[in-house]
Amino acid sequence: EGGLNAWAQTMGDLEGDRLARSALNRIPARDLARVTRFDHWLVVDVSAAGAPDLEELLPGVLRVPLRGDPAAFRRDLADAIQAREGGQGALFVAVVEEDGSRYDEVGRALSSLGVVHAFFLEGGLDAYRNLHAAERARLAQALVLGGPYCGER
């Protein structure tokens, strides 16, 4: 589990383009929406200020704001992971932030905690908002057009 990203974390560096390697742990919004339905995924928002629509976008998201004290952030992150892990096998952590600008800093903290399966939302929360809005628009259009299964129970 974890693919090339897990290999790089456990077995060491991969050869090739450094920029391409750094993108191994990025997860597109559509994939994040799919995988976070599983119990072994923990979604953590590290934005300094919580977005008002965060819980609607990502139900169950855990807020661990990354502010000025890296040691306090690491402790809060460790507590959150420990509470969720509970010794129940591999935990996959998906990190979201408003614009994704601090993912490297969060990645270092996760790595120091021994988290091998860490992924970061590509494009930040705006990318996820756009996906969410597009899905709502498709559903609304299907309801208007009366497609199969629309409005039926």
PDB file of N, CA and C in Angstrom, residues 3 8-9 16 19 26 28 38-39 53 57 62 65 67-68 73 76 94 98 107 117 125 128-129 132 145-146 153:
ATOM      1  N   GLY A   3       2.259   2.785  -2.789  1.00  0.00           N
ATOM      2  CA  GLY A   3       2.943   2.973  -4.065  1.00  0.00           C
ATOM      3  C   GLY A   3       4.333   3.564  -3.939  1.00  0.00           C
ATOM      4  N   ALA A   8       9.537   5.486  -1.418  1.00  0.00           N
ATOM      5  CA  ALA A   8      10.494   6.568  -1.171  1.00  0.00           C
ATOM      6  C   ALA A   8      10.652   6.830   0.320  1.00  0.00           C
ATOM      7  N   GLN A   9       9.566   6.690   1.080  1.00  0.00           N
ATOM      8  CA  GLN A   9       9.618   6.931   2.520  1.00  0.00           C
ATOM      9  C   GLN A   9      10.375   5.829   3.257  1.00  0.00           C
ATOM     10  N   GLY A  16      15.714  10.223 -10.553  1.00  0.00           N
ATOM     11  CA  GLY A  16      14.870  10.962 -11.487  1.00  0.00           C
ATOM     12  C   GLY A  16      14.710  12.411 -11.096  1.00  0.00           C
ATOM     13  N   LEU A  19      11.583  17.412  -8.909  1.00  0.00           N
ATOM     14  CA  LEU A  19      10.251  18.002  -8.887  1.00  0.00           C
ATOM     15  C   LEU A  19       9.175  16.927  -9.049  1.00  0.00           C
ATOM     16  N   ARG A  26       1.151  14.102  -3.684  1.00  0.00           N
ATOM     17  CA  ARG A  26       0.020  15.010  -3.927  1.00  0.00           C
ATOM     18  C   ARG A  26      -1.181  14.175  -4.359  1.00  0.00           C
ATOM     19  N   PRO A  28      -5.080  14.463  -6.000  1.00  0.00           N
ATOM     20  CA  PRO A  28      -6.089  15.324  -6.620  1.00  0.00           C
ATOM     21  C   PRO A  28      -7.386  15.326  -5.804  1.00  0.00           C
ATOM     22  N   PHE A  38     -13.150   5.938   3.552  1.00  0.00           N
ATOM     23  CA  PHE A  38     -12.675   4.761   4.261  1.00  0.00           C
ATOM     24  C   PHE A  38     -12.166   5.140   5.647  1.00  0.00           C
ATOM     25  N   ASP A  39     -12.339   4.244   6.606  1.00  0.00           N
ATOM     26  CA  ASP A  39     -11.993   4.516   8.000  1.00  0.00           C
ATOM     27  C   ASP A  39     -10.497   4.698   8.250  1.00  0.00           C
ATOM     28  N   ASP A  53     -16.668  26.789   5.543  1.00  0.00           N
ATOM     29  CA  ASP A  53     -17.330  25.683   4.850  1.00  0.00           C
ATOM     30  C   ASP A  53     -16.576  24.358   4.982  1.00  0.00           C
ATOM     31  N   LEU A  57     -17.499  20.637   3.397  1.00  0.00           N
ATOM     32  CA  LEU A  57     -16.666  20.084   2.335  1.00  0.00           C
ATOM     33  C   LEU A  57     -16.095  18.716   2.710  1.00  0.00           C
ATOM     34  N   LEU A  62     -10.271  16.963  10.787  1.00  0.00           N
ATOM     35  CA  LEU A  62      -9.697  17.342  12.070  1.00  0.00           C
ATOM     36  C   LEU A  62      -8.859  18.597  11.873  1.00  0.00           C
ATOM     37  N   PRO A  65      -4.239  23.451  13.410  1.00  0.00           N
ATOM     38  CA  PRO A  65      -3.660  24.620  12.741  1.00  0.00           C
ATOM     39  C   PRO A  65      -2.146  24.705  12.882  1.00  0.00           C
ATOM     40  N   ARG A  67       0.645  27.060  13.146  1.00  0.00           N
ATOM     41  CA  ARG A  67       0.871  28.474  13.472  1.00  0.00           C
ATOM     42  C   ARG A  67       2.359  28.682  13.714  1.00  0.00           C
ATOM     43  N   GLY A  68       2.708  29.515  14.661  1.00  0.00           N
ATOM     44  CA  GLY A  68       4.103  29.900  14.860  1.00  0.00           C
ATOM     45  C   GLY A  68       4.978  28.929  15.619  1.00  0.00           C
ATOM     46  N   PHE A  73       2.788  22.332  17.228  1.00  0.00           N
ATOM     47  CA  PHE A  73       2.081  21.738  16.087  1.00  0.00           C
ATOM     48  C   PHE A  73       2.370  20.243  15.994  1.00  0.00           C
ATOM     49  N   ASP A  76       0.503  18.395  18.740  1.00  0.00           N
ATOM     50  CA  ASP A  76      -0.932  18.311  18.431  1.00  0.00           C
ATOM     51  C   ASP A  76      -1.192  17.294  17.327  1.00  0.00           C
ATOM     52  N   ALA A  94      -4.388  12.503   5.065  1.00  0.00           N
ATOM     53  CA  ALA A  94      -4.551  13.466   3.983  1.00  0.00           C
ATOM     54  C   ALA A  94      -4.531  14.854   4.606  1.00  0.00           C
ATOM     55  N   GLU A  98      -5.570  25.813   3.019  1.00  0.00           N
ATOM     56  CA  GLU A  98      -6.251  26.751   2.135  1.00  0.00           C
ATOM     57  C   GLU A  98      -5.601  26.805   0.759  1.00  0.00           C
ATOM     58  N   GLY A 107       4.826  18.019   5.949  1.00  0.00           N
ATOM     59  CA  GLY A 107       5.423  16.747   5.556  1.00  0.00           C
ATOM     60  C   GLY A 107       6.593  16.366   6.441  1.00  0.00           C
ATOM     61  N   HIS A 117       2.301   7.049   5.162  1.00  0.00           N
ATOM     62  CA  HIS A 117       1.224   7.283   4.190  1.00  0.00           C
ATOM     63  C   HIS A 117       0.625   8.670   4.376  1.00  0.00           C
ATOM     64  N   LEU A 125      -7.579  23.790  -0.678  1.00  0.00           N
ATOM     65  CA  LEU A 125      -9.028  23.677  -0.478  1.00  0.00           C
ATOM     66  C   LEU A 125      -9.833  24.267  -1.624  1.00  0.00           C
ATOM     67  N   TYR A 128     -10.723  21.593  -3.968  1.00  0.00           N
ATOM     68  CA  TYR A 128     -11.791  20.745  -3.426  1.00  0.00           C
ATOM     69  C   TYR A 128     -13.141  21.455  -3.506  1.00  0.00           C
ATOM     70  N   ARG A 129     -13.145  22.764  -3.252  1.00  0.00           N
ATOM     71  CA  ARG A 129     -14.381  23.554  -3.390  1.00  0.00           C
ATOM     72  C   ARG A 129     -14.906  23.502  -4.822  1.00  0.00           C
ATOM     73  N   HIS A 132     -16.458  20.135  -5.473  1.00  0.00           N
ATOM     74  CA  HIS A 132     -17.723  20.052  -4.752  1.00  0.00           C
ATOM     75  C   HIS A 132     -18.813  20.832  -5.494  1.00  0.00           C
ATOM     76  N   LEU A 145     -33.209  17.719 -15.566  1.00  0.00           N
ATOM     77  CA  LEU A 145     -33.410  16.970 -16.812  1.00  0.00           C
ATOM     78  C   LEU A 145     -34.171  15.657 -16.575  1.00  0.00           C
ATOM     79  N   GLY A 146     -34.317  15.273 -15.325  1.00  0.00           N
ATOM     80  CA  GLY A 146     -35.089  14.072 -15.006  1.00  0.00           C
ATOM     81  C   GLY A 146     -34.395  12.802 -15.433  1.00  0.00           C
ATOM     82  N   ARG A 153     -36.665   7.002  -4.961  1.00  0.00           N
ATOM     83  CA  ARG A 153     -36.137   6.347  -3.752  1.00  0.00           C
ATOM     84  C   ARG A 153     -36.534   4.903  -3.770  1.00  0.00           C
TER      85      ARG A 153
END
